[in-house]
Amino acid sequence: MSAESDNEDVPAVSSIWGGRFAAAPSAIMEDINASIDFDRRLVFHDIEASRAHCKMLIQQGIITPGDGEAILAGLERVHREAEAGTLAFSRALEDVHMNVESRLAALIGDAAGRLHTARSRNDQVATDFRLWLRDAIDDLDRGLARLQAVLIDRAEAHAGDIMPGFTHLQTAQPVTLGHHLLAYVEMLGRDRGRLSDARGRLNECPLGAAALAGTSFPIDRRMTAAALGFARPCANSLDAVSDRDFAVEFLAAGSLLGVHLSRLAEELVIWSAEPFGFVRLADQYSTGSSIMPQTRNPDAAELVRAKTGRLMGALTTLLVVLKGLPLAYGKDLQEDKEPVFDAADTLGLCIAATAGMLETATFDTVRMRATAGKGFAGATDLADWLVRVGGLAFRRAHHVVGALVKMAEARGCNLEDLALADMRTVEPLIDADVYTVLGVDHSVASRISEGGTAPALVRAAAAEARRRFLG
């Protein structure tokens, strides 16, 4: 970023460390120690927390109103520069906190140094990180709600369109496309719940814990917590600066969300392949081949599927960072932000891509229905009928239907195409009423248990999902 003309040069020996060190860090130390290349994302949250801290210091009489007003005016200027992209960031100042403070000092002079009274970069970064992640979770929740809305819209449109349901990726029983899509609505609903739970637990304010032990100044931590929208201050100063459970929880919830998006992406990949041909992804979400002019590749879905690995890697990274840390703060915790930032970015992109793919996809419902009729998908319906009408034990009914499937397979036909007389050679109890349960339409319509795939239930479930998840 370019700096405005009144940004001062950073001194060769940073004043961060006071009088303890006489020489500047080596270039290697600067490279490994600086976090400004990534934690600059926290700049607006750092300014927000500093405003709240400053107002509390004024109210508590810890700094004078004059110094406080100068600090607040300066922070407003720094905020405008950050918004305009003209705020300069220096690696020599290590992190976003010192960059903001340095710019504030350049604008208002010595009064800027009073802002750091009764706080440490340890409680600053913990506060800023929570503020940032809280906003990131809110953004992801909005994206997930939109994805759910797309799925519900498409489920309602295809509530009665029959497709094969699979187990082991083998044709099992017919379901409706709407029913299948609503399964992902439920998964995403749980993901939103987990993110909401994580947000609730992170919504405690570390500010005022200072380096690790609190402060001797008469601060009002509840005032700053309320000003920043936190439910309460963190209860223990050691825990406040060393806790990163909130980041781990986010990454764990994000990893499972990524798994759900990956499963949906995998189905889009499979369904778009020619042997299936159930769906055609729009041009905007497909690519071609540099050598094979006929290909149409579901690259957006494949990339959503692949990026789940990044999310799992981020979770593992942070868990390994934390596993051996004693209380309270260690520089190791500087490694907490990059995996969280990357995971939030990755999730936002994958959610948007998935919503776009589904919103613009074209489903071949004719082909889906034809495929659902293959593979003897009505076998379970026949077994259920033998139990319900014929009074057979299910294990006996299972054996009878297995024999009938073998007969139909040998003749190259479906179960409903077998003559009644032929079926009766296997089980004399079978009568003409059996044809009322055979065939995909009868099968789907019969699934009337709560949560089943009968079209009327699917329409009702879509309406209920809209109410539960979208308000």
mmCIF file of C-alpha atoms in Angstrom, residues 79-444:
data_model
loop_
_atom_site.group_PDB
_atom_site.id
_atom_site.type_symbol
_atom_site.label_atom_id
_atom_site.label_comp_id
_atom_site.label_asym_id
_atom_site.label_seq_id
_atom_site.Cartn_x
_atom_site.Cartn_y
_atom_site.Cartn_z
ATOM 1 C CA HIS A 79 -9.661 4.193 9.908
ATOM 2 C CA ARG A 80 -10.342 6.419 6.898
ATOM 3 C CA GLU A 81 -6.831 5.825 5.573
ATOM 4 C CA ALA A 82 -7.272 2.061 5.940
ATOM 5 C CA GLU A 83 -10.575 2.244 4.077
ATOM 6 C CA ALA A 84 -8.979 4.276 1.302
ATOM 7 C CA GLY A 85 -6.018 1.883 1.052
ATOM 8 C CA THR A 86 -3.506 4.632 1.847
ATOM 9 C CA LEU A 87 -2.431 3.387 5.269
ATOM 10 C CA ALA A 88 1.185 2.241 5.116
ATOM 11 C CA PHE A 89 2.170 -1.003 6.824
ATOM 12 C CA SER A 90 5.772 -1.609 7.887
ATOM 13 C CA ARG A 91 7.285 -5.017 8.615
ATOM 14 C CA ALA A 92 9.723 -3.336 10.988
ATOM 15 C CA LEU A 93 6.746 -2.628 13.249
ATOM 16 C CA GLU A 94 5.916 -6.350 13.259
ATOM 17 C CA ASP A 95 2.144 -6.404 13.526
ATOM 18 C CA VAL A 96 -1.077 -4.544 12.912
ATOM 19 C CA HIS A 97 -1.247 -3.191 16.474
ATOM 20 C CA MET A 98 2.096 -1.396 16.326
ATOM 21 C CA ASN A 99 1.436 -0.167 12.806
ATOM 22 C CA VAL A 100 -1.802 1.453 13.928
ATOM 23 C CA GLU A 101 -0.166 2.914 17.022
ATOM 24 C CA SER A 102 2.776 4.232 15.007
ATOM 25 C CA ARG A 103 0.489 5.950 12.533
ATOM 26 C CA LEU A 104 -1.566 7.360 15.400
ATOM 27 C CA ALA A 105 1.611 8.787 16.946
ATOM 28 C CA ALA A 106 2.537 10.388 13.645
ATOM 29 C CA LEU A 107 -0.861 12.075 13.567
ATOM 30 C CA ILE A 108 -1.333 13.210 17.182
ATOM 31 C CA GLY A 109 2.054 12.969 18.872
ATOM 32 C CA ASP A 110 2.827 11.758 22.384
ATOM 33 C CA ALA A 111 -0.832 11.354 23.385
ATOM 34 C CA ALA A 112 -0.921 8.230 21.211
ATOM 35 C CA GLY A 113 1.293 6.442 23.720
ATOM 36 C CA ARG A 114 -1.411 6.718 26.375
ATOM 37 C CA LEU A 115 -3.718 4.451 24.405
ATOM 38 C CA HIS A 116 -1.692 1.408 25.426
ATOM 39 C CA THR A 117 -2.289 2.039 29.117
ATOM 40 C CA ALA A 118 -3.765 -1.027 30.866
ATOM 41 C CA ARG A 119 -3.506 -3.340 27.882
ATOM 42 C CA SER A 120 -0.984 -5.560 26.105
ATOM 43 C CA ARG A 121 -0.617 -6.825 22.594
ATOM 44 C CA ASN A 122 -1.563 -10.194 24.099
ATOM 45 C CA ASP A 123 -5.094 -9.129 24.993
ATOM 46 C CA GLN A 124 -5.257 -6.870 21.937
ATOM 47 C CA VAL A 125 -4.679 -9.665 19.458
ATOM 48 C CA ALA A 126 -7.008 -12.053 21.262
ATOM 49 C CA THR A 127 -9.732 -9.401 21.131
ATOM 50 C CA ASP A 128 -9.137 -8.437 17.517
ATOM 51 C CA PHE A 129 -9.074 -12.076 16.427
ATOM 52 C CA ARG A 130 -12.380 -12.816 18.130
ATOM 53 C CA LEU A 131 -13.971 -9.724 16.590
ATOM 54 C CA TRP A 132 -12.741 -10.724 13.130
ATOM 55 C CA LEU A 133 -13.845 -14.336 13.438
ATOM 56 C CA ARG A 134 -17.252 -13.322 14.755
ATOM 57 C CA ASP A 135 -17.795 -11.263 11.596
ATOM 58 C CA ALA A 136 -16.429 -14.071 9.399
ATOM 59 C CA ILE A 137 -18.883 -16.542 10.915
ATOM 60 C CA ASP A 138 -21.745 -14.122 10.280
ATOM 61 C CA ASP A 139 -20.668 -13.784 6.635
ATOM 62 C CA LEU A 140 -20.472 -17.554 6.203
ATOM 63 C CA ASP A 141 -23.874 -18.008 7.814
ATOM 64 C CA ARG A 142 -25.394 -15.629 5.272
ATOM 65 C CA GLY A 143 -23.757 -17.604 2.469
ATOM 66 C CA LEU A 144 -25.026 -20.888 3.879
ATOM 67 C CA ALA A 145 -28.550 -19.507 4.175
ATOM 68 C CA ARG A 146 -28.426 -18.553 0.497
ATOM 69 C CA LEU A 147 -27.172 -22.028 -0.428
ATOM 70 C CA GLN A 148 -29.988 -23.594 1.577
ATOM 71 C CA ALA A 149 -32.481 -21.322 -0.190
ATOM 72 C CA VAL A 150 -31.198 -22.503 -3.578
ATOM 73 C CA LEU A 151 -31.471 -26.143 -2.505
ATOM 74 C CA ILE A 152 -34.986 -25.649 -1.148
ATOM 75 C CA ASP A 153 -36.110 -23.860 -4.306
ATOM 76 C CA ARG A 154 -34.814 -26.688 -6.464
ATOM 77 C CA ALA A 155 -36.251 -29.321 -4.126
ATOM 78 C CA GLU A 156 -39.699 -27.766 -4.413
ATOM 79 C CA ALA A 157 -39.382 -27.670 -8.193
ATOM 80 C CA HIS A 158 -38.378 -31.359 -8.294
ATOM 81 C CA ALA A 159 -40.476 -32.695 -5.417
ATOM 82 C CA GLY A 160 -42.102 -35.293 -7.673
ATOM 83 C CA ASP A 161 -39.238 -36.063 -10.068
ATOM 84 C CA ILE A 162 -38.036 -39.607 -9.503
ATOM 85 C CA MET A 163 -34.403 -40.634 -9.434
ATOM 86 C CA PRO A 164 -32.535 -43.692 -8.187
ATOM 87 C CA GLY A 165 -31.516 -43.715 -4.544
ATOM 88 C CA PHE A 166 -28.202 -45.432 -3.960
ATOM 89 C CA THR A 167 -26.448 -47.493 -1.355
ATOM 90 C CA HIS A 168 -22.850 -48.480 -2.095
ATOM 91 C CA LEU A 169 -23.424 -46.411 -5.263
ATOM 92 C CA GLN A 170 -25.700 -49.238 -6.410
ATOM 93 C CA THR A 171 -29.335 -48.621 -7.292
ATOM 94 C CA ALA A 172 -31.287 -49.256 -4.106
ATOM 95 C CA GLN A 173 -34.744 -47.639 -3.985
ATOM 96 C CA PRO A 174 -36.319 -44.833 -5.973
ATOM 97 C CA VAL A 175 -36.503 -41.419 -4.318
ATOM 98 C CA THR A 176 -37.313 -37.984 -5.611
ATOM 99 C CA LEU A 177 -34.687 -35.447 -6.591
ATOM 100 C CA GLY A 178 -36.308 -32.995 -4.207
ATOM 101 C CA HIS A 179 -35.901 -35.436 -1.331
ATOM 102 C CA HIS A 180 -32.241 -35.939 -2.208
ATOM 103 C CA LEU A 181 -31.523 -32.196 -2.295
ATOM 104 C CA LEU A 182 -33.264 -31.640 1.028
ATOM 105 C CA ALA A 183 -30.799 -34.034 2.670
ATOM 106 C CA TYR A 184 -28.100 -31.419 2.055
ATOM 107 C CA VAL A 185 -30.316 -28.697 3.486
ATOM 108 C CA GLU A 186 -30.334 -30.652 6.752
ATOM 109 C CA MET A 187 -26.559 -31.121 6.680
ATOM 110 C CA LEU A 188 -26.006 -27.417 6.123
ATOM 111 C CA GLY A 189 -28.462 -26.636 8.896
ATOM 112 C CA ARG A 190 -26.296 -28.605 11.315
ATOM 113 C CA ASP A 191 -23.243 -26.776 9.994
ATOM 114 C CA ARG A 192 -24.915 -23.450 10.677
ATOM 115 C CA GLY A 193 -25.768 -24.671 14.165
ATOM 116 C CA ARG A 194 -22.171 -25.630 14.874
ATOM 117 C CA LEU A 195 -20.905 -22.259 13.650
ATOM 118 C CA SER A 196 -23.520 -20.512 15.764
ATOM 119 C CA ASP A 197 -22.455 -22.508 18.814
ATOM 120 C CA ALA A 198 -18.813 -21.623 18.179
ATOM 121 C CA ARG A 199 -19.765 -17.971 17.798
ATOM 122 C CA GLY A 200 -21.589 -18.036 21.117
ATOM 123 C CA ARG A 201 -18.597 -19.466 22.950
ATOM 124 C CA LEU A 202 -16.107 -17.037 21.382
ATOM 125 C CA ASN A 203 -18.248 -14.035 22.296
ATOM 126 C CA GLU A 204 -16.277 -13.187 25.450
ATOM 127 C CA CYS A 205 -13.917 -10.225 25.609
ATOM 128 C CA PRO A 206 -10.222 -10.683 26.479
ATOM 129 C CA LEU A 207 -9.532 -6.936 26.585
ATOM 130 C CA GLY A 208 -8.246 -5.909 29.994
ATOM 131 C CA ALA A 209 -6.462 -9.178 30.677
ATOM 132 C CA ALA A 210 -3.303 -7.293 29.617
ATOM 133 C CA ALA A 211 -0.233 -9.494 29.210
ATOM 134 C CA LEU A 212 -1.528 -12.336 31.391
ATOM 135 C CA ALA A 213 -2.342 -11.189 34.927
ATOM 136 C CA GLY A 214 -4.738 -8.277 34.487
ATOM 137 C CA THR A 215 -3.798 -4.697 35.360
ATOM 138 C CA SER A 216 -3.485 -2.483 38.422
ATOM 139 C CA PHE A 217 -5.409 0.320 36.695
ATOM 140 C CA PRO A 218 -9.095 0.685 37.666
ATOM 141 C CA ILE A 219 -10.456 -0.381 34.295
ATOM 142 C CA ASP A 220 -14.044 -1.345 33.512
ATOM 143 C CA ARG A 221 -13.880 -4.535 31.471
ATOM 144 C CA ARG A 222 -17.640 -4.834 31.258
ATOM 145 C CA MET A 223 -17.824 -1.448 29.564
ATOM 146 C CA THR A 224 -15.394 -2.439 26.822
ATOM 147 C CA ALA A 225 -17.015 -5.856 26.414
ATOM 148 C CA ALA A 226 -20.438 -4.266 25.945
ATOM 149 C CA ALA A 227 -19.096 -1.612 23.575
ATOM 150 C CA LEU A 228 -17.658 -4.339 21.344
ATOM 151 C CA GLY A 229 -20.801 -6.471 21.393
ATOM 152 C CA PHE A 230 -19.381 -9.233 23.572
ATOM 153 C CA ALA A 231 -21.660 -11.033 25.993
ATOM 154 C CA ARG A 232 -19.190 -10.702 28.875
ATOM 155 C CA PRO A 233 -15.481 -10.343 29.664
ATOM 156 C CA CYS A 234 -13.353 -13.499 29.749
ATOM 157 C CA ALA A 235 -13.371 -14.707 33.347
ATOM 158 C CA ASN A 236 -9.670 -15.555 33.736
ATOM 159 C CA SER A 237 -6.842 -13.346 32.504
ATOM 160 C CA LEU A 238 -4.485 -16.269 31.804
ATOM 161 C CA ASP A 239 -7.125 -18.067 29.768
ATOM 162 C CA ALA A 240 -8.142 -14.851 28.022
ATOM 163 C CA VAL A 241 -4.771 -14.357 26.320
ATOM 164 C CA SER A 242 -3.883 -18.022 25.729
ATOM 165 C CA ASP A 243 -7.228 -19.482 24.628
ATOM 166 C CA ARG A 244 -7.610 -20.331 20.965
ATOM 167 C CA ASP A 245 -10.407 -22.855 21.427
ATOM 168 C CA PHE A 246 -12.654 -20.530 19.456
ATOM 169 C CA ALA A 247 -10.372 -20.776 16.436
ATOM 170 C CA VAL A 248 -10.141 -24.572 16.732
ATOM 171 C CA GLU A 249 -13.917 -24.845 17.013
ATOM 172 C CA PHE A 250 -14.338 -22.733 13.919
ATOM 173 C CA LEU A 251 -11.874 -24.855 11.967
ATOM 174 C CA ALA A 252 -13.507 -28.076 13.178
ATOM 175 C CA ALA A 253 -16.953 -26.852 12.164
ATOM 176 C CA GLY A 254 -15.498 -25.559 8.914
ATOM 177 C CA SER A 255 -13.863 -28.897 8.158
ATOM 178 C CA LEU A 256 -17.146 -30.751 8.581
ATOM 179 C CA LEU A 257 -18.909 -28.133 6.477
ATOM 180 C CA GLY A 258 -16.242 -28.688 3.849
ATOM 181 C CA VAL A 259 -16.911 -32.430 3.975
ATOM 182 C CA HIS A 260 -20.607 -31.798 3.317
ATOM 183 C CA LEU A 261 -19.837 -29.481 0.419
ATOM 184 C CA SER A 262 -17.395 -32.068 -0.905
ATOM 185 C CA ARG A 263 -20.017 -34.835 -0.794
ATOM 186 C CA LEU A 264 -22.429 -32.670 -2.739
ATOM 187 C CA ALA A 265 -19.689 -31.728 -5.191
ATOM 188 C CA GLU A 266 -18.814 -35.408 -5.642
ATOM 189 C CA GLU A 267 -22.404 -36.184 -6.565
ATOM 190 C CA LEU A 268 -22.441 -33.361 -9.090
ATOM 191 C CA VAL A 269 -19.233 -34.763 -10.590
ATOM 192 C CA ILE A 270 -20.699 -38.273 -10.803
ATOM 193 C CA TRP A 271 -24.099 -37.143 -12.022
ATOM 194 C CA SER A 272 -22.562 -35.018 -14.764
ATOM 195 C CA ALA A 273 -20.510 -37.931 -16.123
ATOM 196 C CA GLU A 274 -21.890 -39.469 -19.319
ATOM 197 C CA PRO A 275 -22.732 -42.893 -17.848
ATOM 198 C CA PHE A 276 -25.108 -41.070 -15.491
ATOM 199 C CA GLY A 277 -26.053 -37.901 -17.338
ATOM 200 C CA PHE A 278 -28.332 -36.703 -14.555
ATOM 201 C CA VAL A 279 -27.151 -33.086 -14.528
ATOM 202 C CA ARG A 280 -25.560 -30.549 -16.810
ATOM 203 C CA LEU A 281 -23.619 -27.797 -15.108
ATOM 204 C CA ALA A 282 -23.877 -24.363 -16.671
ATOM 205 C CA ASP A 283 -21.056 -23.058 -18.838
ATOM 206 C CA GLN A 284 -20.119 -20.599 -16.085
ATOM 207 C CA TYR A 285 -19.136 -23.494 -13.819
ATOM 208 C CA SER A 286 -17.569 -25.838 -16.384
ATOM 209 C CA THR A 287 -14.347 -25.922 -18.373
ATOM 210 C CA GLY A 288 -13.067 -27.658 -21.475
ATOM 211 C CA SER A 289 -9.929 -29.548 -22.406
ATOM 212 C CA SER A 290 -6.851 -28.164 -24.153
ATOM 213 C CA ILE A 291 -6.670 -31.284 -26.323
ATOM 214 C CA MET A 292 -10.112 -32.942 -26.356
ATOM 215 C CA PRO A 293 -12.697 -30.622 -27.883
ATOM 216 C CA GLN A 294 -15.636 -32.784 -26.817
ATOM 217 C CA THR A 295 -15.049 -32.668 -23.070
ATOM 218 C CA ARG A 296 -17.048 -30.658 -20.585
ATOM 219 C CA ASN A 297 -15.443 -30.781 -17.172
ATOM 220 C CA PRO A 298 -17.147 -30.071 -13.815
ATOM 221 C CA ASP A 299 -14.096 -28.226 -12.539
ATOM 222 C CA ALA A 300 -15.944 -26.011 -10.052
ATOM 223 C CA ALA A 301 -17.341 -29.099 -8.322
ATOM 224 C CA GLU A 302 -13.962 -30.841 -8.404
ATOM 225 C CA LEU A 303 -12.268 -27.838 -6.812
ATOM 226 C CA VAL A 304 -14.883 -27.616 -4.063
ATOM 227 C CA ARG A 305 -14.215 -31.284 -3.417
ATOM 228 C CA ALA A 306 -10.447 -30.755 -3.313
ATOM 229 C CA LYS A 307 -10.437 -27.666 -1.118
ATOM 230 C CA THR A 308 -11.794 -29.682 1.787
ATOM 231 C CA GLY A 309 -8.208 -30.881 2.204
ATOM 232 C CA ARG A 310 -7.115 -27.308 2.916
ATOM 233 C CA LEU A 311 -9.740 -27.003 5.627
ATOM 234 C CA MET A 312 -8.672 -30.216 7.323
ATOM 235 C CA GLY A 313 -5.044 -29.128 7.042
ATOM 236 C CA ALA A 314 -5.843 -25.823 8.741
ATOM 237 C CA LEU A 315 -7.485 -27.633 11.646
ATOM 238 C CA THR A 316 -4.532 -29.982 12.033
ATOM 239 C CA THR A 317 -2.090 -27.065 11.872
ATOM 240 C CA LEU A 318 -3.692 -25.197 14.742
ATOM 241 C CA LEU A 319 -4.162 -28.294 16.887
ATOM 242 C CA VAL A 320 -0.452 -29.096 16.530
ATOM 243 C CA VAL A 321 0.505 -25.492 17.375
ATOM 244 C CA LEU A 322 -1.546 -25.609 20.570
ATOM 245 C CA LYS A 323 -0.873 -29.115 21.807
ATOM 246 C CA GLY A 324 2.310 -28.378 23.792
ATOM 247 C CA LEU A 325 1.858 -24.764 24.840
ATOM 248 C CA PRO A 326 2.084 -23.850 28.518
ATOM 249 C CA LEU A 327 0.131 -20.878 29.824
ATOM 250 C CA ALA A 328 -0.051 -18.098 29.002
ATOM 251 C CA TYR A 329 1.079 -16.497 25.754
ATOM 252 C CA GLY A 330 3.726 -17.896 23.431
ATOM 253 C CA LYS A 331 4.831 -16.493 20.082
ATOM 254 C CA ASP A 332 3.619 -19.803 18.658
ATOM 255 C CA LEU A 333 0.134 -18.280 18.783
ATOM 256 C CA GLN A 334 1.106 -15.986 15.943
ATOM 257 C CA GLU A 335 0.584 -19.071 13.777
ATOM 258 C CA ASP A 336 -3.130 -19.171 14.602
ATOM 259 C CA LYS A 337 -4.347 -16.613 12.102
ATOM 260 C CA GLU A 338 -3.193 -17.780 8.692
ATOM 261 C CA PRO A 339 -5.016 -21.135 8.837
ATOM 262 C CA VAL A 340 -8.175 -19.438 10.102
ATOM 263 C CA PHE A 341 -8.015 -16.685 7.491
ATOM 264 C CA ASP A 342 -7.420 -19.217 4.721
ATOM 265 C CA ALA A 343 -10.220 -21.486 5.943
ATOM 266 C CA ALA A 344 -12.731 -18.638 6.081
ATOM 267 C CA ASP A 345 -11.773 -17.513 2.572
ATOM 268 C CA THR A 346 -11.930 -21.072 1.254
ATOM 269 C CA LEU A 347 -15.319 -21.756 2.807
ATOM 270 C CA GLY A 348 -16.785 -18.524 1.490
ATOM 271 C CA LEU A 349 -15.612 -19.340 -2.029
ATOM 272 C CA CYS A 350 -16.810 -22.957 -1.908
ATOM 273 C CA ILE A 351 -20.242 -21.987 -0.572
ATOM 274 C CA ALA A 352 -20.691 -19.371 -3.293
ATOM 275 C CA ALA A 353 -19.508 -21.763 -6.023
ATOM 276 C CA THR A 354 -21.847 -24.518 -4.827
ATOM 277 C CA ALA A 355 -24.820 -22.169 -4.743
ATOM 278 C CA GLY A 356 -23.972 -20.956 -8.237
ATOM 279 C CA MET A 357 -23.639 -24.464 -9.622
ATOM 280 C CA LEU A 358 -26.955 -25.613 -8.192
ATOM 281 C CA GLU A 359 -28.838 -22.479 -9.137
ATOM 282 C CA THR A 360 -27.825 -22.781 -12.801
ATOM 283 C CA ALA A 361 -27.701 -26.580 -13.194
ATOM 284 C CA THR A 362 -30.086 -28.425 -15.503
ATOM 285 C CA PHE A 363 -31.337 -31.799 -14.274
ATOM 286 C CA ASP A 364 -32.279 -34.480 -16.797
ATOM 287 C CA THR A 365 -35.337 -35.780 -14.961
ATOM 288 C CA VAL A 366 -36.297 -38.116 -17.822
ATOM 289 C CA ARG A 367 -32.982 -39.901 -17.609
ATOM 290 C CA MET A 368 -33.125 -39.979 -13.822
ATOM 291 C CA ARG A 369 -36.543 -41.608 -13.906
ATOM 292 C CA ALA A 370 -35.480 -44.181 -16.481
ATOM 293 C CA THR A 371 -32.438 -45.098 -14.422
ATOM 294 C CA ALA A 372 -34.538 -45.388 -11.267
ATOM 295 C CA GLY A 373 -36.578 -48.119 -12.956
ATOM 296 C CA LYS A 374 -33.487 -50.222 -13.525
ATOM 297 C CA GLY A 375 -31.668 -52.398 -11.049
ATOM 298 C CA PHE A 376 -34.847 -53.830 -9.481
ATOM 299 C CA ALA A 377 -35.308 -50.779 -7.254
ATOM 300 C CA GLY A 378 -38.814 -52.005 -6.351
ATOM 301 C CA ALA A 379 -37.561 -55.187 -4.724
ATOM 302 C CA THR A 380 -37.957 -53.864 -1.191
ATOM 303 C CA ASP A 381 -41.503 -52.706 -1.962
ATOM 304 C CA LEU A 382 -42.384 -56.225 -3.056
ATOM 305 C CA ALA A 383 -40.860 -57.690 0.110
ATOM 306 C CA ASP A 384 -42.794 -55.189 2.247
ATOM 307 C CA TRP A 385 -46.012 -56.130 0.408
ATOM 308 C CA LEU A 386 -45.456 -59.830 1.100
ATOM 309 C CA VAL A 387 -45.079 -59.028 4.792
ATOM 310 C CA ARG A 388 -47.988 -56.607 4.957
ATOM 311 C CA VAL A 389 -50.503 -58.473 2.780
ATOM 312 C CA GLY A 390 -49.248 -62.050 2.699
ATOM 313 C CA GLY A 391 -48.229 -62.228 6.340
ATOM 314 C CA LEU A 392 -44.781 -63.626 5.583
ATOM 315 C CA ALA A 393 -41.873 -63.031 7.934
ATOM 316 C CA PHE A 394 -39.564 -60.476 6.427
ATOM 317 C CA ARG A 395 -36.692 -62.927 6.108
ATOM 318 C CA ARG A 396 -38.952 -65.289 4.110
ATOM 319 C CA ALA A 397 -40.200 -62.375 1.990
ATOM 320 C CA HIS A 398 -36.600 -61.329 1.367
ATOM 321 C CA HIS A 399 -35.811 -64.832 0.093
ATOM 322 C CA VAL A 400 -38.882 -64.897 -2.175
ATOM 323 C CA VAL A 401 -38.079 -61.531 -3.738
ATOM 324 C CA GLY A 402 -34.471 -62.569 -4.260
ATOM 325 C CA ALA A 403 -35.735 -65.501 -6.313
ATOM 326 C CA LEU A 404 -38.074 -63.252 -8.306
ATOM 327 C CA VAL A 405 -35.210 -60.811 -9.010
ATOM 328 C CA LYS A 406 -33.155 -63.715 -10.284
ATOM 329 C CA MET A 407 -36.065 -64.738 -12.552
ATOM 330 C CA ALA A 408 -36.510 -61.188 -13.924
ATOM 331 C CA GLU A 409 -32.787 -60.808 -14.435
ATOM 332 C CA ALA A 410 -32.657 -64.030 -16.443
ATOM 333 C CA ARG A 411 -35.521 -62.787 -18.634
ATOM 334 C CA GLY A 412 -34.113 -59.286 -19.048
ATOM 335 C CA CYS A 413 -37.152 -57.519 -17.598
ATOM 336 C CA ASN A 414 -38.230 -55.591 -14.529
ATOM 337 C CA LEU A 415 -40.171 -57.122 -11.645
ATOM 338 C CA GLU A 416 -43.409 -55.446 -12.723
ATOM 339 C CA ASP A 417 -43.034 -57.092 -16.138
ATOM 340 C CA LEU A 418 -43.180 -60.631 -14.733
ATOM 341 C CA ALA A 419 -46.434 -62.484 -15.306
ATOM 342 C CA LEU A 420 -48.520 -63.218 -12.221
ATOM 343 C CA ALA A 421 -48.429 -66.930 -12.933
ATOM 344 C CA ASP A 422 -44.652 -66.906 -13.028
ATOM 345 C CA MET A 423 -44.448 -65.064 -9.714
ATOM 346 C CA ARG A 424 -46.850 -67.535 -8.113
ATOM 347 C CA THR A 425 -44.490 -70.410 -8.964
ATOM 348 C CA VAL A 426 -42.131 -68.852 -6.422
ATOM 349 C CA GLU A 427 -44.745 -67.798 -3.863
ATOM 350 C CA PRO A 428 -48.396 -68.931 -4.257
ATOM 351 C CA LEU A 429 -49.641 -66.168 -1.902
ATOM 352 C CA ILE A 430 -48.921 -63.513 -4.543
ATOM 353 C CA ASP A 431 -52.051 -62.179 -6.267
ATOM 354 C CA ALA A 432 -52.857 -59.401 -8.759
ATOM 355 C CA ASP A 433 -52.753 -56.770 -6.024
ATOM 356 C CA VAL A 434 -48.970 -57.010 -6.155
ATOM 357 C CA TYR A 435 -48.894 -54.759 -9.228
ATOM 358 C CA THR A 436 -50.177 -51.856 -7.127
ATOM 359 C CA VAL A 437 -46.808 -51.646 -5.370
ATOM 360 C CA LEU A 438 -44.469 -52.390 -8.248
ATOM 361 C CA GLY A 439 -42.980 -49.617 -10.384
ATOM 362 C CA VAL A 440 -41.164 -46.456 -9.329
ATOM 363 C CA ASP A 441 -44.260 -44.271 -9.027
ATOM 364 C CA HIS A 442 -45.936 -46.686 -6.622
ATOM 365 C CA SER A 443 -42.709 -47.138 -4.711
ATOM 366 C CA VAL A 444 -42.103 -43.423 -4.165
#
